[in-house]
Coordinates of C-alpha atoms in Angstrom, one line a residue:
X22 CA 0.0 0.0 0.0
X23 CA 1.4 3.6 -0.4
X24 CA 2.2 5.7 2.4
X25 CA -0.6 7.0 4.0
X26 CA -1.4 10.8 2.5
X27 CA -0.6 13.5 4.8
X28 CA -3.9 15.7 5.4
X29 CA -3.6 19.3 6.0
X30 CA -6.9 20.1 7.0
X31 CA -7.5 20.9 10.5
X32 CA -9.1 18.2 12.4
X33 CA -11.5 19.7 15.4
X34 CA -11.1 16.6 17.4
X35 CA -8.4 13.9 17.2
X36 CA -9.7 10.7 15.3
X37 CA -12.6 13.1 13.9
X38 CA -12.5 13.8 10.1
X39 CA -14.8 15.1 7.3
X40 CA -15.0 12.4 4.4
X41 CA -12.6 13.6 1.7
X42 CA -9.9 13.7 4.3
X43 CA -11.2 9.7 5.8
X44 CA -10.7 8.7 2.3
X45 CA -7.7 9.7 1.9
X46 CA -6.0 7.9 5.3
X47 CA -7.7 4.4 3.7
X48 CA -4.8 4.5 1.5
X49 CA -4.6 3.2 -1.9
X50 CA -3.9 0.0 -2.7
X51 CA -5.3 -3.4 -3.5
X52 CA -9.3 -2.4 -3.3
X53 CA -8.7 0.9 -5.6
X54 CA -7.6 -1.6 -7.8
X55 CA -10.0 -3.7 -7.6
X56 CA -13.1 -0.6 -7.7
X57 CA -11.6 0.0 -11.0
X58 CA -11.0 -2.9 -12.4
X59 CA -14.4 -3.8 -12.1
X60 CA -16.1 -0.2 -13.4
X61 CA -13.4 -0.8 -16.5
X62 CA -15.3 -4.0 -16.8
X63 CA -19.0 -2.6 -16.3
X64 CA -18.4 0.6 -19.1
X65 CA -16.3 -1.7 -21.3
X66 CA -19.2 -4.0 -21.1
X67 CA -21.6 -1.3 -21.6
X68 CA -19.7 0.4 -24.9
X69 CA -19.7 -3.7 -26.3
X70 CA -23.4 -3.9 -26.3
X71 CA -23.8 -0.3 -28.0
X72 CA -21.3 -0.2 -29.9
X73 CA -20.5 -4.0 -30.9
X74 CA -24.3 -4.0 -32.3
X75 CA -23.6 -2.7 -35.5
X76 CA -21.3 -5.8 -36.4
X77 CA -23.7 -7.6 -35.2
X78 CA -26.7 -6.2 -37.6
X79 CA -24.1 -6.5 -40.8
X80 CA -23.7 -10.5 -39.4
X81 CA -27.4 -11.0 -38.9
X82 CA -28.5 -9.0 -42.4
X83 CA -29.6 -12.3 -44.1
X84 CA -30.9 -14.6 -41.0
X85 CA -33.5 -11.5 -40.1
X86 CA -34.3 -10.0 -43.3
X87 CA -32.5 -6.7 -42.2
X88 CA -33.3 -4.2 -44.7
X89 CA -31.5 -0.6 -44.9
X90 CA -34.8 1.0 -43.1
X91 CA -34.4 -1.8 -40.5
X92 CA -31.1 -1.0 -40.4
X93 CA -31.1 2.6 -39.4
X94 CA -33.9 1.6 -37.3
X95 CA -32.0 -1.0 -35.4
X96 CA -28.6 1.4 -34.9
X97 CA -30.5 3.7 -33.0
X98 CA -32.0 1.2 -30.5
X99 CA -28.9 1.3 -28.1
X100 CA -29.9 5.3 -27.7
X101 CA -33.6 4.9 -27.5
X102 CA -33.2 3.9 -23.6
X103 CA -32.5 7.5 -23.1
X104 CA -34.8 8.4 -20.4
X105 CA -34.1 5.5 -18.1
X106 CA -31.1 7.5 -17.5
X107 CA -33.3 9.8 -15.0
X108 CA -35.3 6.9 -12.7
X109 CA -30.9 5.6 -12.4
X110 CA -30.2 8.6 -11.5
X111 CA -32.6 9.3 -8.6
X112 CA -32.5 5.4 -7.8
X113 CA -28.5 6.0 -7.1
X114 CA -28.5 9.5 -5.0
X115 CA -31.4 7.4 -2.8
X116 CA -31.2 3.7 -3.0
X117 CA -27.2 3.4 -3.7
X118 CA -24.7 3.3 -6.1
X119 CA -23.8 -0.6 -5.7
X120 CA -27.6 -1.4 -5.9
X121 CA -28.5 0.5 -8.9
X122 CA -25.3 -0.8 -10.9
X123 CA -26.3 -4.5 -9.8
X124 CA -29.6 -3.8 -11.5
X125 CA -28.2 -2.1 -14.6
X126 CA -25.8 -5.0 -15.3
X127 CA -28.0 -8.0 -14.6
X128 CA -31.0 -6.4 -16.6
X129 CA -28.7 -5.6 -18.9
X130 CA -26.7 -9.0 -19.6
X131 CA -30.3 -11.1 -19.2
X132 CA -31.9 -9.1 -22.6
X133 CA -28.3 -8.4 -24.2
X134 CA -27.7 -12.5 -24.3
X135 CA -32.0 -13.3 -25.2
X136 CA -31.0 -11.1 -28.1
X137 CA -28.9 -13.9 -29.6
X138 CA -32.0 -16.1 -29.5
X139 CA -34.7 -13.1 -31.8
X140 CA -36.6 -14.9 -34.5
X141 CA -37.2 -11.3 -36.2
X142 CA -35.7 -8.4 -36.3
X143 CA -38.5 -7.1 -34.2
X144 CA -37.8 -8.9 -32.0
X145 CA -34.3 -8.2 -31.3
X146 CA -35.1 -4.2 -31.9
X147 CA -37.3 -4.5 -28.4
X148 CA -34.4 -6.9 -26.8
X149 CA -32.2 -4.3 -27.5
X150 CA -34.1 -1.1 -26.4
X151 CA -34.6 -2.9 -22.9
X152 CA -31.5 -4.2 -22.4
X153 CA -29.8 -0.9 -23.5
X154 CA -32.4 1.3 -20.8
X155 CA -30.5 -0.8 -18.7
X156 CA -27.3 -1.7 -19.3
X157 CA -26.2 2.3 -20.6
X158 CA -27.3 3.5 -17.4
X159 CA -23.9 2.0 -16.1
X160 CA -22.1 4.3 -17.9
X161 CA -22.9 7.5 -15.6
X162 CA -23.4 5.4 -12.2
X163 CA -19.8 3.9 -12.7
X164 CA -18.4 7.8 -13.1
X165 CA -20.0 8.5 -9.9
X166 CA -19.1 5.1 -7.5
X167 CA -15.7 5.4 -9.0
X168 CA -14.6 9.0 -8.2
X169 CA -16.3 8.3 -5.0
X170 CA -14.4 5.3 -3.8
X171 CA -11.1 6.8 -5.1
X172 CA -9.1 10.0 -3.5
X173 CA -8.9 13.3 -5.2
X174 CA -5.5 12.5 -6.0
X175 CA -6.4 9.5 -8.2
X176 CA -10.0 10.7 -9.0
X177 CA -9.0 12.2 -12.6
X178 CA -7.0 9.7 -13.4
X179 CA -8.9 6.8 -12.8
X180 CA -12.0 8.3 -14.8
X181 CA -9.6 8.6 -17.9
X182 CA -8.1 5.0 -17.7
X183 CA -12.1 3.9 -17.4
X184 CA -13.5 6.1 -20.5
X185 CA -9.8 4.4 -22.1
X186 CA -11.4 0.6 -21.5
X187 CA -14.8 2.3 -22.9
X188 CA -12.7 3.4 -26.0
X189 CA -10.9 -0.2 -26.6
X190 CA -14.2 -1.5 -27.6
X191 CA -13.6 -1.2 -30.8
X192 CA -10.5 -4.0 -30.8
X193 CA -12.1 -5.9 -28.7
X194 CA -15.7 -6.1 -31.1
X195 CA -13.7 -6.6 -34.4
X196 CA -11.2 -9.2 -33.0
X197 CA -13.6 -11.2 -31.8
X198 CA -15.1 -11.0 -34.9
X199 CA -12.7 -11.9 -37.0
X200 CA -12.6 -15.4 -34.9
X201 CA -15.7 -16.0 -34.5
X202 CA -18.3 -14.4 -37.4
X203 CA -16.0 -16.7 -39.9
X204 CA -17.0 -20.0 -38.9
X205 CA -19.5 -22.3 -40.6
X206 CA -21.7 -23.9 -38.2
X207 CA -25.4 -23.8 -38.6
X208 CA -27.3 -25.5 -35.8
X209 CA -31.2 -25.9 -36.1
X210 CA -33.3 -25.3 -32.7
X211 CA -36.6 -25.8 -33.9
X212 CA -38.6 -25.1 -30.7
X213 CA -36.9 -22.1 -30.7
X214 CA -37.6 -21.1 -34.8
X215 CA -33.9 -20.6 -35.1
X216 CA -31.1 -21.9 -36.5
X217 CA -27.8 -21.1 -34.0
X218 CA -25.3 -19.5 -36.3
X219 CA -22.0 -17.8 -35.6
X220 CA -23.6 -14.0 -35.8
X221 CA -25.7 -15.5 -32.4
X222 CA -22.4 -17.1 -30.9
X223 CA -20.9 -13.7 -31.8
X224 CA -24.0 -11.8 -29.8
X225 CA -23.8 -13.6 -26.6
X226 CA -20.0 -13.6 -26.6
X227 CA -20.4 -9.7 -26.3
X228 CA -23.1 -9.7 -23.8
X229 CA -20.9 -12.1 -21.1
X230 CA -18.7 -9.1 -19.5
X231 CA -21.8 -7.4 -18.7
X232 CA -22.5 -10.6 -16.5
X233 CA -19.0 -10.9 -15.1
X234 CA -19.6 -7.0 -14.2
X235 CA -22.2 -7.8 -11.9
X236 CA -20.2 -10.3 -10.2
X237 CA -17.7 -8.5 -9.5
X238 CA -19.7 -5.6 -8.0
X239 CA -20.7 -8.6 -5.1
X240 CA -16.7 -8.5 -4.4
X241 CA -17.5 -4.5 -3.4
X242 CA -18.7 -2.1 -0.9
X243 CA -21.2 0.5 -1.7
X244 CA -19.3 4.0 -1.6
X245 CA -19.0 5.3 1.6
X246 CA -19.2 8.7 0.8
X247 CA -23.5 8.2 -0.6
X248 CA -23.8 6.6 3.1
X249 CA -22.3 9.2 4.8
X250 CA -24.0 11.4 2.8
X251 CA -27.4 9.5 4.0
X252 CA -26.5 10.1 7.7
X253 CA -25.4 6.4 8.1
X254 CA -21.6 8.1 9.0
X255 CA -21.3 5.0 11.4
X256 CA -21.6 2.2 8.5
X257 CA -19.7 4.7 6.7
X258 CA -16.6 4.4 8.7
X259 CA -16.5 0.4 9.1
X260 CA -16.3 0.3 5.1
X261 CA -13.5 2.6 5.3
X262 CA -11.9 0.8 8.0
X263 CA -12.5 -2.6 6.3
X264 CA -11.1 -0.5 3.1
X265 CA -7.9 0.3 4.8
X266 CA -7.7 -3.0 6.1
X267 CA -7.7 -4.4 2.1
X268 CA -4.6 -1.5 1.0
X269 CA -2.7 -3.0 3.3
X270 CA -3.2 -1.2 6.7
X271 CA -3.5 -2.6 10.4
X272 CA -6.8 -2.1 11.7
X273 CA -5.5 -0.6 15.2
X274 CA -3.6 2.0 13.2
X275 CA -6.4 3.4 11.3
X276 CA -6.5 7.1 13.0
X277 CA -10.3 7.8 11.8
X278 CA -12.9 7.3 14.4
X279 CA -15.8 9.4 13.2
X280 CA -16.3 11.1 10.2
X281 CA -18.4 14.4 10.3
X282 CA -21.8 14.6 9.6
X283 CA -22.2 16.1 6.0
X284 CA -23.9 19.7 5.7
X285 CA -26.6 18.5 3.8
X286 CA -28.2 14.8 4.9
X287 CA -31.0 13.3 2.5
X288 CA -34.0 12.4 4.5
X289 CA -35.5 9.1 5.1
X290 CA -39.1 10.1 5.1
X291 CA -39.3 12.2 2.3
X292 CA -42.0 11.0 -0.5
X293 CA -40.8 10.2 -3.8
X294 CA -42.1 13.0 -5.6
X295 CA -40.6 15.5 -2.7
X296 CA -37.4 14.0 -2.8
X297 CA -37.0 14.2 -6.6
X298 CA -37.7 17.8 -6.8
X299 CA -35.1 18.0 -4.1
X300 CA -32.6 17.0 -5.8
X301 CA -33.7 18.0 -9.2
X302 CA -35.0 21.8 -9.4
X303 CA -31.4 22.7 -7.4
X304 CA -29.1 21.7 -10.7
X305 CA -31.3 24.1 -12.9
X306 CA -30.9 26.9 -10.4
X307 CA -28.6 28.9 -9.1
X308 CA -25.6 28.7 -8.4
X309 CA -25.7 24.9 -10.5
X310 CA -27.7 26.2 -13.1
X311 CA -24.8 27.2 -15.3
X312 CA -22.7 24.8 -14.6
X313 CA -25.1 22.1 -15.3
X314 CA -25.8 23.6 -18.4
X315 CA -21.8 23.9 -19.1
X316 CA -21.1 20.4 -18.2
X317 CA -24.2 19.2 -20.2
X318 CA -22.8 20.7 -23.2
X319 CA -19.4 19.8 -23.4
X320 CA -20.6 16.0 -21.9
X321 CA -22.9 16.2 -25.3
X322 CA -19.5 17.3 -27.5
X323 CA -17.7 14.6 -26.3
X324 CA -20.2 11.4 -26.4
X325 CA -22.6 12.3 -29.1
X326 CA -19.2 13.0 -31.3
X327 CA -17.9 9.7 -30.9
X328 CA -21.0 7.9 -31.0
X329 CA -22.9 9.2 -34.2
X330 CA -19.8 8.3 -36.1
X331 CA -18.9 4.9 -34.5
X332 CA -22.3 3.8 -35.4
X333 CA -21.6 4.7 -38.8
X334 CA -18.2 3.6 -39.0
X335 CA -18.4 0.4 -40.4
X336 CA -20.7 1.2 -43.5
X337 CA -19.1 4.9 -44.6
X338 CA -15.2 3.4 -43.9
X339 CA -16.0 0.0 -45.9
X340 CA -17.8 2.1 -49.0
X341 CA -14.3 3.8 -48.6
X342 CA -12.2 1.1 -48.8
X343 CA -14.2 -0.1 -52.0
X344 CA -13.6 3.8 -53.7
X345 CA -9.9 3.7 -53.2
X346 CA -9.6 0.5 -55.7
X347 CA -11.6 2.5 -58.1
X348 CA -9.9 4.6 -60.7
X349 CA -11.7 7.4 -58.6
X350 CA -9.2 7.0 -55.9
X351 CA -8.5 11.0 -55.9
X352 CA -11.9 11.7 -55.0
X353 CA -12.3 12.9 -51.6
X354 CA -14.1 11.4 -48.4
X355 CA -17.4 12.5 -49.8
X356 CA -17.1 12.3 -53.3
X357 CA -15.6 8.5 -52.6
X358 CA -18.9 7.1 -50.3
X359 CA -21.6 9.2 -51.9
X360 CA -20.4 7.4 -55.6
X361 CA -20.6 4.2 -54.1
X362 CA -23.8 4.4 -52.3
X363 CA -25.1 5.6 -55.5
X364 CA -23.8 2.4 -57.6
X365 CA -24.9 0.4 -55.2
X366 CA -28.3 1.6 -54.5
X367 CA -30.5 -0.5 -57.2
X368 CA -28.0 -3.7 -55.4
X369 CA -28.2 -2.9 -51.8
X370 CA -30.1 -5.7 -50.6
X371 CA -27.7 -8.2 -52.2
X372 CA -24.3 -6.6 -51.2
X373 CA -25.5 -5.9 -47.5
X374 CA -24.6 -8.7 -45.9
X375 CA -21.0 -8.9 -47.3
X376 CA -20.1 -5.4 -47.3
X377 CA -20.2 -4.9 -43.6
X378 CA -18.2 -8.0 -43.1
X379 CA -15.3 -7.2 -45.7
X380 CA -11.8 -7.7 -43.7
X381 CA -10.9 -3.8 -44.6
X382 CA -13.9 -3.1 -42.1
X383 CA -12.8 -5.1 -39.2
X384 CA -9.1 -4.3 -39.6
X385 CA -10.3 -0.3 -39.6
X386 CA -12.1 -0.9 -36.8
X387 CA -9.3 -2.5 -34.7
X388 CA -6.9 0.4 -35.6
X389 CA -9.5 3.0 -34.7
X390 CA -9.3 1.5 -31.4
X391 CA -5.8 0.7 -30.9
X392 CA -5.4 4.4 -31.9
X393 CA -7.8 6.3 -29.5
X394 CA -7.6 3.8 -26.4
X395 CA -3.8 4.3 -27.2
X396 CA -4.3 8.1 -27.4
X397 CA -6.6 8.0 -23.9
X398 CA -4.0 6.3 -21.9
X399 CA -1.2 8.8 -23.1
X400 CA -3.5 11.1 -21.8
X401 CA -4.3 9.9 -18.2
X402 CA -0.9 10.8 -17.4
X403 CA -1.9 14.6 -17.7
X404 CA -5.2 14.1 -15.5
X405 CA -4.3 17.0 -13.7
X406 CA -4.2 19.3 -17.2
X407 CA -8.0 18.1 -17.1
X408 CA -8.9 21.4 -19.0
X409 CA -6.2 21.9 -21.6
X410 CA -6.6 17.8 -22.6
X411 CA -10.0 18.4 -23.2
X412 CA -9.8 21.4 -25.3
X413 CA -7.4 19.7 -27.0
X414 CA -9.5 17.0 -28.2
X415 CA -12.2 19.5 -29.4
X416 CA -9.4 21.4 -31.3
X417 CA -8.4 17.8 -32.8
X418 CA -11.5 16.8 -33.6
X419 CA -12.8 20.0 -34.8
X420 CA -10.3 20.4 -37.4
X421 CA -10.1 16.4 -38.4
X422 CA -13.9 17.2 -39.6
X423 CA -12.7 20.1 -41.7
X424 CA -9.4 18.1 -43.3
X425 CA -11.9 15.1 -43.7
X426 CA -13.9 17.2 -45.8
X427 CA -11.7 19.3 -47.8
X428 CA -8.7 17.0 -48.5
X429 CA -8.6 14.1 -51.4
X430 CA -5.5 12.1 -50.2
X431 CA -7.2 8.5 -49.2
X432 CA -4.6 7.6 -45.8
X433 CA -5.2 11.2 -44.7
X434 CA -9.1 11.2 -45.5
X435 CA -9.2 7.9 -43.6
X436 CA -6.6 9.4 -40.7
X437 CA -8.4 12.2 -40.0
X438 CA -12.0 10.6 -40.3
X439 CA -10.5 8.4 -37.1
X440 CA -9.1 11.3 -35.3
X441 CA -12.8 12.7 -35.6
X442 CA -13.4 10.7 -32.6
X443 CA -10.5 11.8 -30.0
X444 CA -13.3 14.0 -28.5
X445 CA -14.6 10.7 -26.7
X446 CA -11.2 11.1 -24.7
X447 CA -12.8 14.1 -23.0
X448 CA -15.1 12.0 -21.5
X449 CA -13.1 11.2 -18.2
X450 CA -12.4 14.9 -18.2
X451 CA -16.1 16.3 -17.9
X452 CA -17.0 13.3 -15.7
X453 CA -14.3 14.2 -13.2
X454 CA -15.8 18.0 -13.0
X455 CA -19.4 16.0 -12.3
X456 CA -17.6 14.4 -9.0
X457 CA -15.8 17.6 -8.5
X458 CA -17.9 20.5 -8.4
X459 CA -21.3 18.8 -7.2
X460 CA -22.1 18.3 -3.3
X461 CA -22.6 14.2 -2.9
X462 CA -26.4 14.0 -2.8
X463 CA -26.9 15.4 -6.8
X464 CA -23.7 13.5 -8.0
X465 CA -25.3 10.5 -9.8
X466 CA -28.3 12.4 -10.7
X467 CA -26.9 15.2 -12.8
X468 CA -24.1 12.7 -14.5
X469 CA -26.8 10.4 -15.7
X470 CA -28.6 13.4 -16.6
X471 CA -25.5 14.2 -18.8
X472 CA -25.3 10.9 -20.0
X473 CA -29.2 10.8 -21.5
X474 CA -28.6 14.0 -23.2
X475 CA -25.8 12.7 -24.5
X476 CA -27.7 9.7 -25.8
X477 CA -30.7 12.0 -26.8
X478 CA -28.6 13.9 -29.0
X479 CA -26.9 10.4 -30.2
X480 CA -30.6 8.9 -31.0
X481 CA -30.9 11.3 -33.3
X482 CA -27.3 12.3 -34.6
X483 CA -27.6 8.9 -36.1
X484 CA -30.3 9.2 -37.7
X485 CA -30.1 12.5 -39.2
X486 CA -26.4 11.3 -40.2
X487 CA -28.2 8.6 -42.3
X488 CA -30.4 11.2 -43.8
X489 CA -29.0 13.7 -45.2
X490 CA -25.3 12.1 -45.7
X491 CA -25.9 11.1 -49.2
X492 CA -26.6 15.3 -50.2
X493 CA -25.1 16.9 -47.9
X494 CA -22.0 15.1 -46.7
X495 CA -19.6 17.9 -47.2
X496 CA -22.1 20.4 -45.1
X497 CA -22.1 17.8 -42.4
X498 CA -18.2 17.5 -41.2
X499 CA -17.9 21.8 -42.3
X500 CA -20.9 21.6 -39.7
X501 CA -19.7 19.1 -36.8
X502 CA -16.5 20.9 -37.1
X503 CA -18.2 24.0 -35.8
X504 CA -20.4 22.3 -33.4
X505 CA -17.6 21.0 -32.1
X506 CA -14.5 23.8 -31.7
X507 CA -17.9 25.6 -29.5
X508 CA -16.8 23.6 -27.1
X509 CA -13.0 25.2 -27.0
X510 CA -15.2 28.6 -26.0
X511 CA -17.3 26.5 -23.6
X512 CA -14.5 25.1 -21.7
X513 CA -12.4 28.0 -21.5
X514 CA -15.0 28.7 -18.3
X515 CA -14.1 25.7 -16.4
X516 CA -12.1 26.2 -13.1
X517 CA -8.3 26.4 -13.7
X518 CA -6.1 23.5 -14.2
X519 CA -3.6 25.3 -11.8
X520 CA -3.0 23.9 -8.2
X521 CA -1.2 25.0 -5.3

């Protein structure tokens, strides 16, 4: 365990202490560790079941009779949960962080795996909207137990290294399908209408961490600091004690005997309704309203960024790959996808379900997330340039848009259509400000608030992507590009990266 960190603050009775200081003698070691090993897990998990789907709907194309509509239809599913995000939210602040992650993962694995099993693609559209209500909800509650269970110290950098897991989906999706959507078996079930292929082996595969999330959160304690905060400072204290026990420390020597009671104390008999608009109607007034607002915004930047255009990655980078072994291969990004589209429109339903599953796609796919998970660890060693790291993603991403769209060199159309989505490394960044700058009892509220704008925005960013890309594909990146450097402005506001 490392030596204990040396508090300044000025205890008003020996062995008393308010939480952030408690935290801090518990050490860090072996259960830090294990806290985020296991949220790496959950939000890896989570980002598999969004973001693996699309493989998954190129693989099942033939079995379920997925047309183009159903397909646009079906890559907007894993957004359409978008206001369970709010019930997780208020469930956390009151109920707890552990127990509202157990529920998020086990819901979430149960419909993610009975997706393997859909007859129709129906079927597997309303698997996938409930699981997804469920399972995405993890990705705001494990921002809030982790910065919670971690000291201030660590707090930034463990968020990054999390979001990092969340962006290595992308290897981990296309290398398991290049070993498993290959192979050949075909296995009737007739009481279950199906025949098990490898697209449904593929399906389950990806659901599985989800599960082995949920065990793992049994190996943990629920934070500390959301008892506390509940008035429960005694049951509070023995998990820190038991937590300082698990870095490493000797029980005797633990120098915490009671933590103060927090300001502000959420009430045990307050009605559902009364406790909602308690902690509700405070983040959209002042002095939160503006930085909820601020937070929202550049939360949106990031995710909805990275999202719209991972959904989309497969189709617009494999209609790429088949322009550049044209004679065409000067074109531009546009000019290159919008010709193939249109030769392939009176073929479409016939080259759908080899297109998506071309080895160019898959091998893309696994750069794109070699490069950014790559890029988002490199980072986590500047957690405490929070600020200038994430105004250098928008300024990254912000101009990859504008080169994507102006230049005509293929490796640097397909370079910078990648880089497009380093704004998902802000991520960590805004989530850490969530933790930071909001008093205990609105934490997981107002980040899974953040988190179902963001997949608001994404529901329909995909969408409108599929459109209007066709006429208007130049317009969009010139667009996004704008959309995005706002957020340089934006986040000029945020407190100082300076410390003393």
């Amino acid at each position: 365990m490392e030596s204990e960190t040396k508090v300044e603050h000025k205890v008003d009775t020996v062995g008393v202490y308010n939480y952030d200081d408690a935290v801090e003698l518990t050490g860090h070691g072996r259960y830090n560790y294990l806290v985020l090993f296991t949220c790496c897990i959950i939000h890896h998990a989570v980002a598999l079941d969004m973001f693996g789907f699309s493989m998954v709907l190129a693989a099942a194309t033939c079995d379920l009779q997925i047309g183009i509509k159903e397909t646009g239809i079906l890559a907007s599913a894993p957004f359409a949960g978008v206001f369970f995000a709010f019930p997780f939210g208020y469930y956390a602040d009151t109920g707890g962080r552990k127990r509202a992650l157990l529920l998020s993962t086990i819901v979430g694995f149960t419909f993610a795996a009975l997706s393997s099993f859909s007859i129709n693609w129906e079927m597997m559209l309303a698997f996938k909207i409930i699981g997804c209500s469920f399972s995405t909800a993890s990705f705001a509650l494990t921002m809030a137990y982790l910065g919670e269970c971690v000291s201030s110290k660590h707090r930034s950098r463990y968020l990054i290294i999390m979001v990092s897991m969340d962006l290595a989906c992308e290897v981990v999706s296309n290398g398991i399908a290049y070993f498993v959507l290959p192979l050949t078996f075909h296995w009737p079930i007739p009481w279950l209408f199906i025949t098990y292929s490898p697209w449904r082996l593929y399906t389950l595969i990806l659901a599985l961490p989800l599960g082995i999330g949920a065990l793992l959160l049994l190996c943990l304690y629920e934070s500390p600091k959301f008892l506390a905060n509940k008035g429960d400072t005694k049951e509070a204290l023995k998990l820190l004690r038991s937590i300082y026990i698990i870095n490493g420390g000797i029980e005797e020597k633990f120098p915490v005997k009671q933590i103060k009671q927090p300001e502000e104390i959420n009430s045990k008999n307050d009605t559902i309704w009364s406790s909602l608009k308690k902690q509700t109607v405070p983040l959209f007034q002042p002095p939160l309203l503006w930085r909820t607002l601020q937070l929202f915004y550049l939360m949106i930047l990031c995710s909805t960024t990275n999202n719209v255009f991972a959904m989309w990655f497969p189709t617009m980078v494999n209609l790429f790959f088949n322009s550049i072994s044209d004679a065409s291969s000067n074109s531009g990004f546009c000019e290159s996808v919008v010709q193939n589209v249109t030769m392939n429109t009176h073929n479409v339903d016939n080259l759908e379900c080899d297109d998506f599953m071309s080895s160019n796609t898959i091998y893309s796919g696994i750069i794109l997330g070699l490069i950014i998970s790559s890029l988002n660890l490199s980072v986590s060693t500047l957690a405490s340039w929070r600020r200038s790291v994430l105004i250098g993603c928008y300024i990254v991403s912000g101009v990859s848009c504008v080169l994507v769209g102006s230049l005509s060199h293929p490796i640097a159309n397909i370079t910078f259509f990648i880089l497009i989505q380093t704004s998902a490394i802000g991520v960590g960044s805004v989530a850490s400000y969530f933790v930071d700058l909001y008093p205990t009892s609105y934490r997981g509220l107002v980040t899974s608030l953040g988190m179902m704008m963001t997949r608001l925005t994404s529901f329909a960013g995909v969408n409108v992507l599929g459109a209007v890309f066709v006429d208007h594909c130049n317009l969009i990146f010139y667009s996004w590009a704008i959309f995005v450097l706002s957020g340089v402005a934006v986040a000029l506001f945020l407190p100082s990266d300076k410390r003393k």
